[in-house]
XYZ file of C-alpha atoms in Angstrom:
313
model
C 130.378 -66.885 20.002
C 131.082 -66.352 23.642
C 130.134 -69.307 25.741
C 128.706 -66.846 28.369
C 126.416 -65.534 26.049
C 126.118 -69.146 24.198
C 123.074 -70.550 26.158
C 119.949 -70.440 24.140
C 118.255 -73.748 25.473
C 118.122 -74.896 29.308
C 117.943 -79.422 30.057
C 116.467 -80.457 33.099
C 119.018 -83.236 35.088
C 116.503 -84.900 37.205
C 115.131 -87.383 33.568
C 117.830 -89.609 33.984
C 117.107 -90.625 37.352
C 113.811 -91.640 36.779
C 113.734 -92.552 32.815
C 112.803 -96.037 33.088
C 109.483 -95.221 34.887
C 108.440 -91.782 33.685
C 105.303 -93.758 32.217
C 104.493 -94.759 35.896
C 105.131 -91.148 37.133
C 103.516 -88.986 34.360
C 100.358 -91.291 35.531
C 100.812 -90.431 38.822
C 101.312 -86.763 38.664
C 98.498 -86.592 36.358
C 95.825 -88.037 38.960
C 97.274 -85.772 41.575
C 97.161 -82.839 39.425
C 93.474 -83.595 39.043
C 93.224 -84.368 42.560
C 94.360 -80.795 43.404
C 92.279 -79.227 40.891
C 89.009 -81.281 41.484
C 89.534 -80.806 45.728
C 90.297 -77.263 45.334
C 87.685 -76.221 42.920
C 85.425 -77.806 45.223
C 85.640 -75.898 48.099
C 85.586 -72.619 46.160
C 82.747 -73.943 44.472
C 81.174 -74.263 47.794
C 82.200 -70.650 49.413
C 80.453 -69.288 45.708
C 77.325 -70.454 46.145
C 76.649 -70.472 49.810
C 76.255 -66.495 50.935
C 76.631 -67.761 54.435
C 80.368 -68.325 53.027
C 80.767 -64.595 51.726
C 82.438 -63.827 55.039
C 86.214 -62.613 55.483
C 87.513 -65.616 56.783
C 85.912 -67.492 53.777
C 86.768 -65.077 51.102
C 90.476 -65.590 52.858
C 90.238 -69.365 52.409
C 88.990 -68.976 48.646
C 91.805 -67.274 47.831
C 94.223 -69.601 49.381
C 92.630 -72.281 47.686
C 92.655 -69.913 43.972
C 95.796 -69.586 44.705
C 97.203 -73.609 45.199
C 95.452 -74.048 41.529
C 96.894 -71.497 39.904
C 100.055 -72.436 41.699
C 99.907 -76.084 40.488
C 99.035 -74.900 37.131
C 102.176 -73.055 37.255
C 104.496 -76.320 37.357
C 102.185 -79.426 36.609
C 101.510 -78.993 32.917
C 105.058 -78.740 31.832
C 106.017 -81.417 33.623
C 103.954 -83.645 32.652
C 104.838 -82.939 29.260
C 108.711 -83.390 29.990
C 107.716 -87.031 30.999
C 106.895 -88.043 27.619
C 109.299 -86.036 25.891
C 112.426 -87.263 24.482
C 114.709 -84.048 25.592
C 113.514 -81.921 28.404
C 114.306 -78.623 27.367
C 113.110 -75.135 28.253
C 114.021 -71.559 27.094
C 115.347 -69.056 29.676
C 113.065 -66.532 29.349
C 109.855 -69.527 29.806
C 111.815 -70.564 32.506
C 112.583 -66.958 34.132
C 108.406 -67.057 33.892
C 107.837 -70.362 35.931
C 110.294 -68.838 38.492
C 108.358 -65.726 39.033
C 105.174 -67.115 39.010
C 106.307 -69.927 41.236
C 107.646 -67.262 43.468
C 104.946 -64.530 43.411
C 102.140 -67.306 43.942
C 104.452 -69.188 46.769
C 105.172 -66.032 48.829
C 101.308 -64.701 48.548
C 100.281 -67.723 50.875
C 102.634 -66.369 53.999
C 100.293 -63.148 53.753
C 96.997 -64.646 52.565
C 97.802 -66.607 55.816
C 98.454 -63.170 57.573
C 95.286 -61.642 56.205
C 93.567 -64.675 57.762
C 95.483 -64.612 61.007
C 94.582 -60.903 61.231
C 90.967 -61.840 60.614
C 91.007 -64.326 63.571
C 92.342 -61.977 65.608
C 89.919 -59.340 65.207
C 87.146 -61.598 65.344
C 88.031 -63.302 68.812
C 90.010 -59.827 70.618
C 87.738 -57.385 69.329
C 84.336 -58.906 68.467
C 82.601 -55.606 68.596
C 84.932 -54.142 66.255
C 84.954 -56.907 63.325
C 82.184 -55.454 61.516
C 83.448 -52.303 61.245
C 87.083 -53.358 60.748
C 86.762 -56.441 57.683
C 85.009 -54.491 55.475
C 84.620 -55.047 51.785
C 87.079 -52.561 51.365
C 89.532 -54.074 53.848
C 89.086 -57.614 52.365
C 89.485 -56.174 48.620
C 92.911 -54.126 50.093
C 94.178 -57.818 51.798
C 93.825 -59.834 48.580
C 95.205 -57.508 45.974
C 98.440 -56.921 48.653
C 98.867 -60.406 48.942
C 99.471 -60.735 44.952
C 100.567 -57.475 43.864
C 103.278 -57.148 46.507
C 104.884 -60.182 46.019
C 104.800 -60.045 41.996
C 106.446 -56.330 42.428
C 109.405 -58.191 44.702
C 109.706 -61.194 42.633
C 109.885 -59.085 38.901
C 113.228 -57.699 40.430
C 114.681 -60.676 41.157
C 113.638 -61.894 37.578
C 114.579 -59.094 35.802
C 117.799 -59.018 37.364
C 118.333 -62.331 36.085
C 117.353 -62.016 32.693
C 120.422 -59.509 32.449
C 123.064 -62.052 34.318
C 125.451 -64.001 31.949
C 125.029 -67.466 31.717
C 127.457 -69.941 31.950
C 125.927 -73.525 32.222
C 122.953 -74.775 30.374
C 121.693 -77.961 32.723
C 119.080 -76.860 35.502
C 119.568 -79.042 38.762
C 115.724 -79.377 39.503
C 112.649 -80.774 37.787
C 111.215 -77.381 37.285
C 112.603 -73.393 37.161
C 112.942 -72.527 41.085
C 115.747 -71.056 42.865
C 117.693 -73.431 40.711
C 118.392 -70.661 38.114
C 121.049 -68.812 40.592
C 123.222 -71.953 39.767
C 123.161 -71.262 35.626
C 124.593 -68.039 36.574
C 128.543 -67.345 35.663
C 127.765 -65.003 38.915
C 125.189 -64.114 41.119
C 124.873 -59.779 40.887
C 124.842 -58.422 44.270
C 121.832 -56.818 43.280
C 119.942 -60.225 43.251
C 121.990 -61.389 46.809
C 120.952 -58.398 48.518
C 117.079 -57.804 47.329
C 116.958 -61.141 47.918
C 117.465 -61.142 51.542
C 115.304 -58.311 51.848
C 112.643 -60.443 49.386
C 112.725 -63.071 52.519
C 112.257 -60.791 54.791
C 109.690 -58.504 54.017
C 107.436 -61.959 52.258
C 108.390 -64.353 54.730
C 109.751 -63.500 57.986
C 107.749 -60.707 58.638
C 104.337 -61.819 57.924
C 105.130 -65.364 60.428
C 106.783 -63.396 63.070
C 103.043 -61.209 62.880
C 101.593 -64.618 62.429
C 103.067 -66.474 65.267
C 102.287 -62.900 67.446
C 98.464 -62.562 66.409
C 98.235 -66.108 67.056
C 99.482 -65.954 70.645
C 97.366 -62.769 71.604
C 94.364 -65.310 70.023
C 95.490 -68.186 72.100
C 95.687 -65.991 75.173
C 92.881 -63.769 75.036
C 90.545 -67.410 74.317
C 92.495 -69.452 77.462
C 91.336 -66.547 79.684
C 87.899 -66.621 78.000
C 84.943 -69.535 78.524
C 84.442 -73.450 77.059
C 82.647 -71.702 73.885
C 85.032 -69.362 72.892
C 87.893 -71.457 73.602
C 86.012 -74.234 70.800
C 85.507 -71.461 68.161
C 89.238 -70.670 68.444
C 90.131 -74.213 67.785
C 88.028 -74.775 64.965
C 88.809 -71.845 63.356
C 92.844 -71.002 64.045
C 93.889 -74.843 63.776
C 93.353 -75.439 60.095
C 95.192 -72.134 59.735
C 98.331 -73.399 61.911
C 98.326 -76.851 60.184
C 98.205 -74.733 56.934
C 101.380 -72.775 58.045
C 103.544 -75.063 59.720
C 103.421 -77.913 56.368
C 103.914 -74.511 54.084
C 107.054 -72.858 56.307
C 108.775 -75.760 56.317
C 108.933 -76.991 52.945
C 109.693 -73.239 52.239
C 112.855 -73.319 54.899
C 113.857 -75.867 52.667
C 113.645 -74.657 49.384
C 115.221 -71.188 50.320
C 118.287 -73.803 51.863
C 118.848 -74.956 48.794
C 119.476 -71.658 47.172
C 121.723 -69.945 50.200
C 123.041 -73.157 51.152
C 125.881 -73.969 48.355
C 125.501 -78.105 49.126
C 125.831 -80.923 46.830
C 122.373 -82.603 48.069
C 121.806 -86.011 46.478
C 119.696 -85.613 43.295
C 117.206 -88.239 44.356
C 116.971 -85.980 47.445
C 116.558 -82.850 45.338
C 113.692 -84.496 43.100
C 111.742 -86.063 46.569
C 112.270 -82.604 48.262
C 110.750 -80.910 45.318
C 107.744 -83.202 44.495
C 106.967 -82.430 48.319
C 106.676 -79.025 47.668
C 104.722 -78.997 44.599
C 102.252 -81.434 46.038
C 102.133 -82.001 50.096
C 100.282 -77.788 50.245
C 97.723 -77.378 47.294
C 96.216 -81.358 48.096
C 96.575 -80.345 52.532
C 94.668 -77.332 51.586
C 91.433 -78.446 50.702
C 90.965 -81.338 53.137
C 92.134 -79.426 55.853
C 89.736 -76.464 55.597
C 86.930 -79.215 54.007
C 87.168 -81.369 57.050
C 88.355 -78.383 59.854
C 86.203 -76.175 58.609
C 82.266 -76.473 60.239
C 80.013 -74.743 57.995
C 81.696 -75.310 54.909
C 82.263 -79.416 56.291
C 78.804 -79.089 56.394
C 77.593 -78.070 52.574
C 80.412 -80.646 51.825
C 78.334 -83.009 53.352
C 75.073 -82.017 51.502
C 77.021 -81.624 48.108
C 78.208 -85.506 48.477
C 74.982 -87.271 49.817
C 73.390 -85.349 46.999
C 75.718 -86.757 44.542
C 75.445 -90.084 46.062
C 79.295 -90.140 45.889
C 79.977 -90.733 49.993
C 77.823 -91.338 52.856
C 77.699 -88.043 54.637
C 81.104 -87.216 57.043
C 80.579 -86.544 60.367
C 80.890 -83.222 61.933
């Protein structure tokens, strides 16, 4: 049989670094995975049952937060099962799956964040035009953009390479990113080109309108009094933290796939755990603590449960 055609099962390189203490680590990722889920939940919990929460802003923030589980969920479980297996092995087509989930759910945050940053921007430049522009309607359109659009870009890339030839069998990762390009005998131009346009139209685009909105905010509230220029902060910073943490670990991980470099497989493995971890646990804390009013039912929801004395706000 043609060894192009030959590769039925995928391994995963990054065991034998860390073989000796995948006990250790499978208990570790398994208290941060419930971290994530239990901190996440939480908040969306919280925006649920609170109608002072059903606001766009909110709604925006529930998503992102929906969106860090299901992301998790995405790479977590397997994992965790790979450290107490024997052989960590994959199909390609389960694999092709974790990339375009990984993907689809990665690139909806840069325009759930643009939804949001829209949002602000409306509600602090045109105050007497927010009611009438985030509608229901509007809010509904935002959310299914931000995860239809993305899936539609990200089938083509995974479609495309279901079709390619293989020609090597070991995945240099810990899970199925941009990492399948490199099992490929060669990349179509097809997947080079839409590609390029992928990052473009999911990620460039939607910071550059990010990073614009933001400064027509920032402006618009300097020139504006002591009150305004406090909602602006308390609203827009969690946002900004929220972006900044999120566009650079994805600089990175699109570096590794246009960027043909030998990086150190220790490197590869830290660089990765970041990824997967640093964004769905900042999430919640930073819009739990940043966050006034829903800070505040946090509060209640905790001295209630006689888990924490009550945080400041």
């Amino acid at each position: 049989m043609d060894e192009e055609s030959n590769v039925t099962y995928l391994t995963l390189d990054w065991y034998t670094e860390i073989n000796k203490y995948r006990y250790v680590f499978f208990f570790v990722m398994f208290t941060l995975y419930i971290l994530i889920i239990c901190t996440n939940s939480t908040i969306l919990y919280l925006i649920w049952i609170h109608k002072n929460l059903h606001e766009p802003m909110y709604i925006f923030i529930a998503a992102l937060l929906l969106n860090s589980v299901l992301y998790s969920t995405t790479i977590y479980p397997k994992l965790l099962i790979d450290f107490l297996s024997e052989k960590q092995v994959t199909t390609y087509s389960v694999c092709l799956f974790q990339f375009f989930m990984f993907y689809t759910l990665g690139c909806s945050e840069f325009l759930l964040l643009a939804a949001m940053a829209y949002d602000r921007y409306v509600a602090i430049c045109k105050p007497l035009e927010y009611q009438t522009i985030m509608r229901k309607t509007t809010v509904g359109i935002f959310l299914v953009v931000a995860w239809f659009v993305p899936a539609c870009h990200i089938a083509v890339q995974a479609i495309a390479s279901a079709e390619a030839k293989l020609c090597d069998s070991n995945i240099k990762g810990i899970f199925c990113n941009n990492a399948v390009y490199t099992l490929q005998c060669e990349r179509s131009r097809l997947i080079t080109i839409f590609g390029v346009f992928l990052l473009i139209d999911l990620a460039v685009l939607p910071m550059l309108f990010i990073v614009y909105t933001y400064t027509k905010i920032f402006i618009v509230s300097h020139r504006s009094c002591k009150e305004i220029r406090k909602k602006t902060a308390e609203t827009c910073l969690p946002h900004m933290l929220v972006l900044i943490s999120y566009s650079m670990f994805f600089v990175y991980d699109i570096s590794i796939a246009r960027v043909k470099s030998d990086f150190p497989k220790t490197t590869r493995i830290i660089m990765t755990l970041q990824i997967m971890l640093y964004q769905p646990l900042l999430n919640p804390f930073i819009y739990g603590l940043k966050m006034k009013d829903i800070s505040k039912h946090l509060n209640k929801l905790l001295s209630q449960a006689k888990i924490i004395p009550c945080i400041k706000t």
